[in-house]
Short mmCIF file of C-alpha atoms and ligand atoms in Angstrom, two decimals:
data_model
loop_
_atom_site.label_atom_id
_atom_site.label_comp_id
_atom_site.label_asym_id
_atom_site.label_seq_id
_atom_site.Cartn_x
_atom_site.Cartn_y
_atom_site.Cartn_z
CA MET A 1 0.00 0.00 0.00
CA ALA A 2 1.27 3.48 -0.85
CA GLU A 3 2.65 5.55 1.98
CA VAL A 4 1.20 8.97 2.83
CA LEU A 5 3.32 11.55 4.65
CA VAL A 6 1.59 13.35 7.51
CA TYR A 7 3.24 16.47 8.91
CA VAL A 8 2.83 16.49 12.70
CA ASP A 9 1.77 19.62 14.57
CA HIS A 10 2.82 19.22 18.19
CA ALA A 11 3.91 21.27 21.19
CA ASP A 12 6.91 19.69 22.93
CA GLY A 13 5.69 16.21 22.07
CA ALA A 14 1.95 16.81 22.72
CA VAL A 15 0.28 16.07 19.37
CA ARG A 16 -2.49 18.51 18.44
CA LYS A 17 -5.89 17.11 17.45
CA PRO A 18 -5.82 18.26 13.78
CA THR A 19 -2.84 15.93 13.20
CA LEU A 20 -4.80 12.96 14.56
CA GLU A 21 -7.62 13.90 12.17
CA LEU A 22 -5.08 13.89 9.32
CA LEU A 23 -4.13 10.32 10.25
CA THR A 24 -7.79 9.27 9.85
CA LEU A 25 -7.83 10.79 6.35
CA ALA A 26 -4.37 9.44 5.46
CA ARG A 27 -5.53 5.89 6.23
CA ARG A 28 -8.22 6.27 3.56
CA ILE A 29 -5.59 6.75 0.87
CA GLY A 30 -2.62 4.74 2.11
CA GLU A 31 -0.36 3.98 5.06
CA PRO A 32 0.41 7.05 7.18
CA VAL A 33 4.06 7.87 7.81
CA ALA A 34 4.30 10.76 10.26
CA VAL A 35 7.02 13.44 10.24
CA ALA A 36 7.61 15.01 13.66
CA LEU A 37 10.18 17.79 14.04
CA GLY A 38 11.71 19.77 16.89
CA ALA A 39 11.87 19.36 20.66
CA GLY A 40 9.82 16.40 21.88
CA ALA A 41 9.47 14.92 18.37
CA ALA A 42 10.23 11.40 19.60
CA ASP A 43 7.58 11.73 22.34
CA THR A 44 4.87 11.96 19.68
CA ALA A 45 5.46 8.37 18.51
CA ALA A 46 3.14 6.56 20.94
CA VAL A 47 0.02 8.62 20.22
CA LEU A 48 0.74 8.70 16.48
CA ALA A 49 1.07 4.89 16.37
CA GLU A 50 -2.18 4.56 18.35
CA HIS A 51 -3.89 6.50 15.57
CA GLY A 52 -2.46 4.54 12.68
CA ALA A 53 1.01 5.92 11.85
CA VAL A 54 2.99 2.89 10.65
CA LYS A 55 6.22 4.84 11.03
CA VAL A 56 7.27 8.09 12.67
CA LEU A 57 10.23 9.97 11.18
CA THR A 58 11.75 12.34 13.73
CA ALA A 59 14.36 15.07 13.62
CA ASP A 60 15.41 17.62 16.19
CA ALA A 61 17.81 20.51 15.70
CA PRO A 62 18.05 24.09 17.00
CA GLU A 63 17.24 25.32 13.46
CA PHE A 64 13.59 24.24 13.89
CA THR A 65 13.03 26.71 16.73
CA GLU A 66 15.58 29.41 16.03
CA TYR A 67 14.51 30.11 12.45
CA LEU A 68 11.20 30.41 10.61
CA VAL A 69 9.70 27.68 8.42
CA VAL A 70 12.48 26.88 5.91
CA PRO A 71 14.30 24.30 8.12
CA LYS A 72 10.98 22.48 8.50
CA VAL A 73 10.51 22.52 4.72
CA ASP A 74 14.03 21.08 4.32
CA ALA A 75 13.09 18.27 6.71
CA LEU A 76 9.73 17.55 5.08
CA GLN A 77 11.45 17.46 1.69
CA ALA A 78 14.03 15.01 3.10
CA ALA A 79 11.16 12.80 4.31
CA TYR A 80 9.47 13.11 0.92
CA GLU A 81 12.65 11.98 -0.84
CA ALA A 82 13.17 9.09 1.60
CA VAL A 83 9.59 7.79 1.35
CA SER A 84 8.35 8.72 -2.17
CA PRO A 85 4.81 9.00 -0.80
CA ALA A 86 1.52 8.96 -2.68
CA ALA A 87 0.52 12.25 -1.00
CA VAL A 88 1.69 14.73 1.64
CA LEU A 89 -0.86 15.95 4.20
CA VAL A 90 -0.28 19.04 6.35
CA PRO A 91 -2.61 20.72 8.90
CA SER A 92 -4.14 23.94 7.50
CA SER A 93 -2.62 26.36 10.01
CA ALA A 94 -0.88 29.50 8.72
CA GLU A 95 2.48 27.80 9.27
CA GLY A 96 1.28 24.50 7.81
CA LYS A 97 0.08 26.18 4.63
CA GLU A 98 3.39 27.98 4.20
CA ILE A 99 5.35 24.75 4.67
CA ALA A 100 3.07 22.89 2.26
CA ALA A 101 3.27 25.60 -0.41
CA ARG A 102 7.05 25.78 -0.25
CA LEU A 103 7.33 21.98 -0.47
CA ALA A 104 4.97 21.87 -3.47
CA VAL A 105 7.06 24.46 -5.31
CA ARG A 106 10.28 22.58 -4.54
CA ILE A 107 9.01 19.19 -5.71
CA GLY A 108 7.06 20.59 -8.67
CA SER A 109 3.68 19.38 -7.39
CA GLY A 110 0.20 20.76 -7.34
CA ILE A 111 -1.27 21.80 -3.99
CA ILE A 112 -4.78 21.89 -2.54
CA THR A 113 -5.29 24.03 0.56
CA ASP A 114 -8.03 24.06 3.20
CA ALA A 115 -9.53 20.69 2.25
CA VAL A 116 -12.42 19.62 4.46
CA ASP A 117 -12.52 15.99 3.35
CA LEU A 118 -10.40 13.51 1.46
CA GLU A 119 -11.14 10.24 -0.29
CA ALA A 120 -9.25 7.79 -2.46
CA GLY A 121 -9.75 8.18 -6.22
CA ASP A 122 -8.66 6.21 -9.28
CA GLU A 123 -6.20 8.93 -10.27
CA GLY A 124 -5.11 10.01 -6.79
CA PRO A 125 -6.76 11.45 -3.67
CA VAL A 126 -9.81 13.64 -4.18
CA ALA A 127 -10.12 16.61 -1.83
CA THR A 128 -13.30 18.43 -0.91
CA GLN A 129 -13.10 22.18 -0.30
CA ALA A 130 -15.82 24.51 0.94
CA ALA A 131 -15.93 27.61 -1.26
CA PHE A 132 -17.62 31.00 -0.92
CA ALA A 133 -18.27 30.74 2.81
CA ALA A 134 -19.30 27.11 2.41
CA SER A 135 -22.13 27.90 -0.03
CA PHE A 136 -20.48 25.52 -2.51
CA THR A 137 -18.37 22.43 -2.11
CA THR A 138 -15.84 21.52 -4.76
CA LYS A 139 -13.97 18.29 -5.32
CA SER A 140 -10.52 18.42 -6.87
CA ARG A 141 -7.45 16.36 -7.33
CA VAL A 142 -3.87 17.32 -8.04
CA SER A 143 -2.97 16.57 -11.65
CA LYS A 144 0.77 17.24 -11.47
CA GLY A 145 3.29 15.55 -9.21
CA THR A 146 2.66 14.18 -5.72
CA PRO A 147 -0.43 15.80 -4.19
CA VAL A 148 0.33 18.17 -1.33
CA ILE A 149 -2.89 18.80 0.60
CA THR A 150 -3.57 20.94 3.65
CA VAL A 151 -6.62 19.98 5.69
CA LYS A 152 -8.67 22.24 7.96
CA PRO A 153 -9.10 21.28 11.63
CA ASN A 154 -12.30 19.38 12.52
CA SER A 155 -12.62 17.88 9.03
CA ALA A 156 -12.44 14.26 10.14
CA PRO A 157 -13.05 12.26 13.31
CA VAL A 158 -10.12 11.14 15.45
CA GLU A 159 -10.05 7.34 15.27
CA ALA A 160 -7.92 4.84 17.13
CA ALA A 161 -6.19 2.43 14.71
CA PRO A 162 -3.26 0.93 16.61
CA ALA A 163 -0.10 0.29 14.59
CA ALA A 164 3.26 -1.04 15.75
CA ARG A 165 5.35 1.83 17.03
CA ALA A 166 8.24 2.32 14.58
CA VAL A 167 10.42 5.39 15.02
CA GLU A 168 13.22 6.34 12.67
CA ALA A 169 15.61 9.25 12.77
CA LEU A 170 15.31 11.43 9.70
CA ALA A 171 18.58 12.74 8.28
CA VAL A 172 18.18 16.41 7.35
CA THR A 173 20.70 18.67 5.64
CA PHE A 174 19.71 22.30 5.91
CA GLY A 175 20.00 24.43 2.77
CA ALA A 176 21.61 27.86 2.60
CA LEU A 177 18.19 29.57 2.99
CA ALA A 178 17.26 27.67 6.16
CA THR A 179 18.86 30.25 8.43
CA GLY A 180 17.75 33.27 6.41
CA THR A 181 15.16 34.49 8.92
CA LYS A 182 15.95 34.22 12.61
CA VAL A 183 13.39 34.34 15.41
CA VAL A 184 14.60 37.13 17.69
CA SER A 185 12.00 36.96 20.47
CA ARG A 186 8.96 35.02 21.57
CA THR A 187 6.06 36.14 23.77
CA PRO A 188 3.93 33.28 25.08
CA ARG A 189 0.22 33.92 24.78
CA GLU A 190 -1.38 34.42 28.16
CA SER A 191 -3.18 31.26 29.15
CA THR A 192 -6.89 31.66 29.87
CA GLY A 193 -7.13 28.14 31.28
CA ARG A 194 -9.85 27.44 28.71
CA PRO A 195 -9.56 24.81 25.98
CA GLU A 196 -8.14 25.70 22.56
CA LEU A 197 -10.96 27.06 20.38
CA THR A 198 -10.54 24.67 17.45
CA GLU A 199 -10.24 21.64 19.72
CA ALA A 200 -12.94 22.39 22.31
CA ALA A 201 -15.95 20.10 22.69
CA ILE A 202 -18.10 23.11 23.60
CA VAL A 203 -17.79 26.68 22.29
CA VAL A 204 -19.72 29.67 23.64
CA SER A 205 -19.57 32.68 21.31
CA GLY A 206 -20.62 36.29 21.64
CA GLY A 207 -21.42 38.81 18.92
CA ARG A 208 -22.36 42.45 18.49
CA GLY A 209 -25.31 41.87 20.80
CA VAL A 210 -22.87 41.52 23.71
CA ASN A 211 -22.38 45.25 23.31
CA GLY A 212 -18.95 45.89 24.83
CA ALA A 213 -15.73 44.23 25.94
CA GLU A 214 -16.77 44.53 29.57
CA ASN A 215 -19.89 42.45 28.91
CA PHE A 216 -17.93 39.48 27.54
CA GLY A 217 -17.58 38.43 31.18
CA ILE A 218 -21.04 36.86 31.04
CA ILE A 219 -20.06 34.87 27.93
CA GLU A 220 -16.88 33.73 29.70
CA ALA A 221 -18.84 32.78 32.82
CA LEU A 222 -21.17 30.57 30.76
CA ALA A 223 -18.16 29.06 28.98
CA ASP A 224 -16.44 28.34 32.29
CA SER A 225 -19.55 26.68 33.73
CA LEU A 226 -19.38 24.25 30.79
CA GLY A 227 -15.58 23.92 30.47
CA ALA A 228 -15.93 25.55 27.05
CA ALA A 229 -13.81 27.76 24.81
CA VAL A 230 -14.94 31.32 24.04
CA GLY A 231 -15.55 32.44 20.46
CA ALA A 232 -16.59 35.76 18.96
CA SER A 233 -18.13 37.07 15.76
CA ARG A 234 -16.13 39.38 13.54
CA ALA A 235 -18.33 42.30 14.58
CA ALA A 236 -17.28 41.75 18.21
CA VAL A 237 -13.62 41.33 17.22
CA ASP A 238 -13.59 44.37 14.93
CA ALA A 239 -15.09 46.43 17.75
CA GLY A 240 -12.08 45.44 19.87
CA TRP A 241 -14.18 43.54 22.42
CA TYR A 242 -12.41 40.21 22.00
CA PRO A 243 -9.11 39.07 20.40
CA HIS A 244 -8.94 38.06 16.75
CA SER A 245 -7.54 34.68 17.83
CA ASN A 246 -11.07 33.90 19.08
CA GLN A 247 -12.91 34.89 15.90
CA VAL A 248 -15.09 32.17 14.42
CA GLY A 249 -15.90 32.23 10.72
CA GLN A 250 -14.64 32.56 7.20
CA THR A 251 -11.79 34.88 8.15
CA GLY A 252 -11.43 33.40 11.63
CA LYS A 253 -11.29 29.85 12.90
CA SER A 254 -13.41 26.87 11.92
CA VAL A 255 -14.90 25.03 14.86
CA SER A 256 -16.93 21.87 14.92
CA PRO A 257 -17.68 21.18 18.56
CA GLN A 258 -20.33 18.93 20.06
CA LEU A 259 -22.16 22.05 21.25
CA TYR A 260 -21.99 25.64 19.91
CA ILE A 261 -23.84 28.40 21.76
CA ALA A 262 -24.18 31.69 19.85
CA SER A 263 -25.25 34.73 21.88
CA GLY A 264 -26.12 38.01 20.19
CA ILE A 265 -24.92 36.74 16.81
CA SER A 266 -27.16 37.23 13.77
CA GLY A 267 -25.84 34.27 11.77
CA ALA A 268 -24.23 35.95 8.74
CA ILE A 269 -23.01 33.49 6.12
CA GLN A 270 -19.37 34.31 6.93
CA HIS A 271 -19.95 33.38 10.58
CA ARG A 272 -21.84 30.22 9.68
CA ALA A 273 -18.93 29.13 7.50
CA GLY A 274 -16.88 28.63 10.65
CA MET A 275 -19.42 26.84 12.87
CA GLN A 276 -22.23 25.25 10.86
CA THR A 277 -20.80 21.74 11.17
CA SER A 278 -21.15 21.89 14.98
CA LYS A 279 -23.14 18.92 16.26
CA THR A 280 -25.72 20.81 18.32
CA ILE A 281 -26.25 24.54 17.82
CA VAL A 282 -28.02 26.79 20.31
CA ALA A 283 -28.69 30.48 19.71
CA ILE A 284 -29.79 33.23 22.05
CA ASN A 285 -31.02 36.28 20.17
CA LYS A 286 -33.65 38.90 20.93
CA ASP A 287 -34.74 39.04 17.28
CA ALA A 288 -36.95 36.05 16.40
CA GLU A 289 -36.23 36.73 12.70
CA ALA A 290 -32.42 36.48 13.06
CA PRO A 291 -31.03 34.14 10.37
CA ILE A 292 -29.12 32.13 12.98
CA PHE A 293 -32.46 30.57 13.96
CA ASP A 294 -32.58 28.82 10.53
CA LEU A 295 -29.55 26.83 11.60
CA VAL A 296 -30.14 25.97 15.24
CA ASP A 297 -31.22 22.85 17.08
CA TYR A 298 -32.45 24.98 20.01
CA GLY A 299 -33.20 28.69 19.96
CA VAL A 300 -34.01 31.13 22.74
CA VAL A 301 -35.66 34.38 21.69
CA GLY A 302 -34.67 36.73 24.47
CA ASP A 303 -32.24 39.28 25.84
CA LEU A 304 -28.88 37.63 26.33
CA PHE A 305 -28.22 39.76 29.42
CA SER A 306 -31.13 38.00 31.08
CA VAL A 307 -30.87 34.54 29.46
CA VAL A 308 -27.11 33.89 29.65
CA PRO A 309 -26.65 34.51 33.41
CA GLN A 310 -29.73 32.37 34.16
CA LEU A 311 -28.31 29.59 32.02
CA THR A 312 -24.95 29.84 33.79
CA ASP A 313 -26.61 29.70 37.22
CA GLU A 314 -28.74 26.72 36.20
CA ILE A 315 -25.74 24.80 34.85
CA LYS A 316 -23.75 25.51 38.00
CA ALA A 317 -26.70 24.44 40.17
CA ARG A 318 -27.13 21.18 38.25
CA LYS A 319 -23.43 20.45 38.41
CA GLY A 320 -23.76 20.90 42.15
C1 LIG B 1 -15.09 38.87 3.52
C2 LIG B 1 -15.82 38.83 4.84
C3 LIG B 1 -15.37 37.96 5.80
C4 LIG B 1 -16.03 37.87 7.03
N1 LIG B 1 -15.59 36.97 7.98
C5 LIG B 1 -16.29 36.83 9.12
C6 LIG B 1 -15.91 35.86 10.10
O1 LIG B 1 -14.89 35.16 9.98
N2 LIG B 1 -16.67 35.75 11.21
C7 LIG B 1 -17.78 36.50 11.43
O2 LIG B 1 -18.42 36.34 12.47
N3 LIG B 1 -18.15 37.44 10.54
C8 LIG B 1 -17.42 37.63 9.41
N4 LIG B 1 -17.80 38.61 8.52
C9 LIG B 1 -18.81 39.59 8.94
C10 LIG B 1 -20.25 39.12 8.78
O3 LIG B 1 -20.71 39.43 7.49
C11 LIG B 1 -21.15 39.83 9.82
O4 LIG B 1 -21.02 41.21 9.66
C12 LIG B 1 -20.83 39.47 11.27
O5 LIG B 1 -20.76 38.06 11.42
C13 LIG B 1 -21.90 40.02 12.17
O6 LIG B 1 -21.58 39.77 13.50
P1 LIG B 1 -22.73 39.68 14.58
O7 LIG B 1 -23.66 38.58 14.23
O8 LIG B 1 -22.08 39.65 15.91
O9 LIG B 1 -23.40 41.11 14.45
P2 LIG B 1 -24.83 41.53 13.88
O10 LIG B 1 -25.06 40.99 12.52
O11 LIG B 1 -24.96 42.99 14.10
O12 LIG B 1 -25.86 40.77 14.83
C14 LIG B 1 -26.00 41.04 16.19
C15 LIG B 1 -27.17 40.21 16.67
O13 LIG B 1 -27.29 40.37 18.08
C16 LIG B 1 -28.65 40.42 18.39
N5 LIG B 1 -28.76 41.14 19.67
C17 LIG B 1 -28.50 42.44 19.91
N6 LIG B 1 -28.64 42.69 21.22
C18 LIG B 1 -29.03 41.53 21.81
C19 LIG B 1 -29.34 41.17 23.15
N7 LIG B 1 -29.29 42.06 24.16
N8 LIG B 1 -29.72 39.89 23.41
C20 LIG B 1 -29.79 38.98 22.39
N9 LIG B 1 -29.50 39.28 21.11
C21 LIG B 1 -29.11 40.54 20.83
C22 LIG B 1 -29.31 41.14 17.24
O14 LIG B 1 -30.70 40.78 17.15
C23 LIG B 1 -28.51 40.61 16.06
O15 LIG B 1 -29.11 39.45 15.48
C24 LIG B 1 -17.14 38.71 7.29
C25 LIG B 1 -17.58 39.58 6.31
C26 LIG B 1 -16.93 39.66 5.10
C27 LIG B 1 -17.44 40.60 4.05
#
């Protein structure tokens, strides 16, 4: 069976969920061979094997952290040359897309970005993309070279598929450009203690109806009562009420949690594009005609300043 390279996104050995989703998709088109780079790369092997990676290629060097993406592209290219895979899959983060694009140029291949599904085809893997704020879906395949495909988070389930744990060191020679751009400082993002937005099982989002940064406290309180992440509409982000890193939608993040609660959000198509695949959707909006109600499983027509705190209190009471 053809091998499929999967680029691993991890933090000091802790594999992020989108990579496990990639393994599910990779198994549809071949045998996943994972490429893990940087500090803790070897620590990723157990969880990757549990999810179907037949082999994990690892490399660690200061270049991966001290410089921007080129050293990682050098390493992925080395893996590509060692394995001659049927496809290369990369998570669709900003960094992932840059790595994938640079690799595709180097190996003379076509690239598909932001795929939301992947299936085997007679002439190579067929990727589904959601276009125009998910109003259309397109299916495409790469017609030149080895397909390089980036896949959006939450596009596939995480599935256990235990494989024997095989770890191999990947030999990487860095090119002259690898050290062209040095990282000169890093500022860790302040931890909120809440789950990562794209990985959370529950997301509570606020929109223009929240009416001010100071009022986001009630959205956060509801989120905390549920152990949820906090999201925001672009209107709330543009108003400076909540950080862009929490924006859900076409120009923000795509989420697909078990439960999505939208408060004071009208349900514009660009917002829906980032959350409409959520399993259960609840909206709180004072306008019964708001388009978000076309999408919901449960809707509350009411003032969020009255409904949200009551909901928080009720959840806390039931949790005891
Ligand atoms: C190219 C492009 C990309 C975009 N990308 C994104 C994106 O990634 N994400 C995104 O969200 N948007 C995006 N937008 C913007 C999008 O079109 C909408 O403008 C935006 O989603 C509206 O945000 P909102 O629902 O919070 O605000 P509004 O549309 O103003 O809706 C506010 C809602 O709150 C309700 N409300 C008001 N007060 C209360 C209250 N007290 N209690 C209950 N309900 C109340 C109102 O009835 C209303 O329905 C994009 C637009 C463009 C053109």
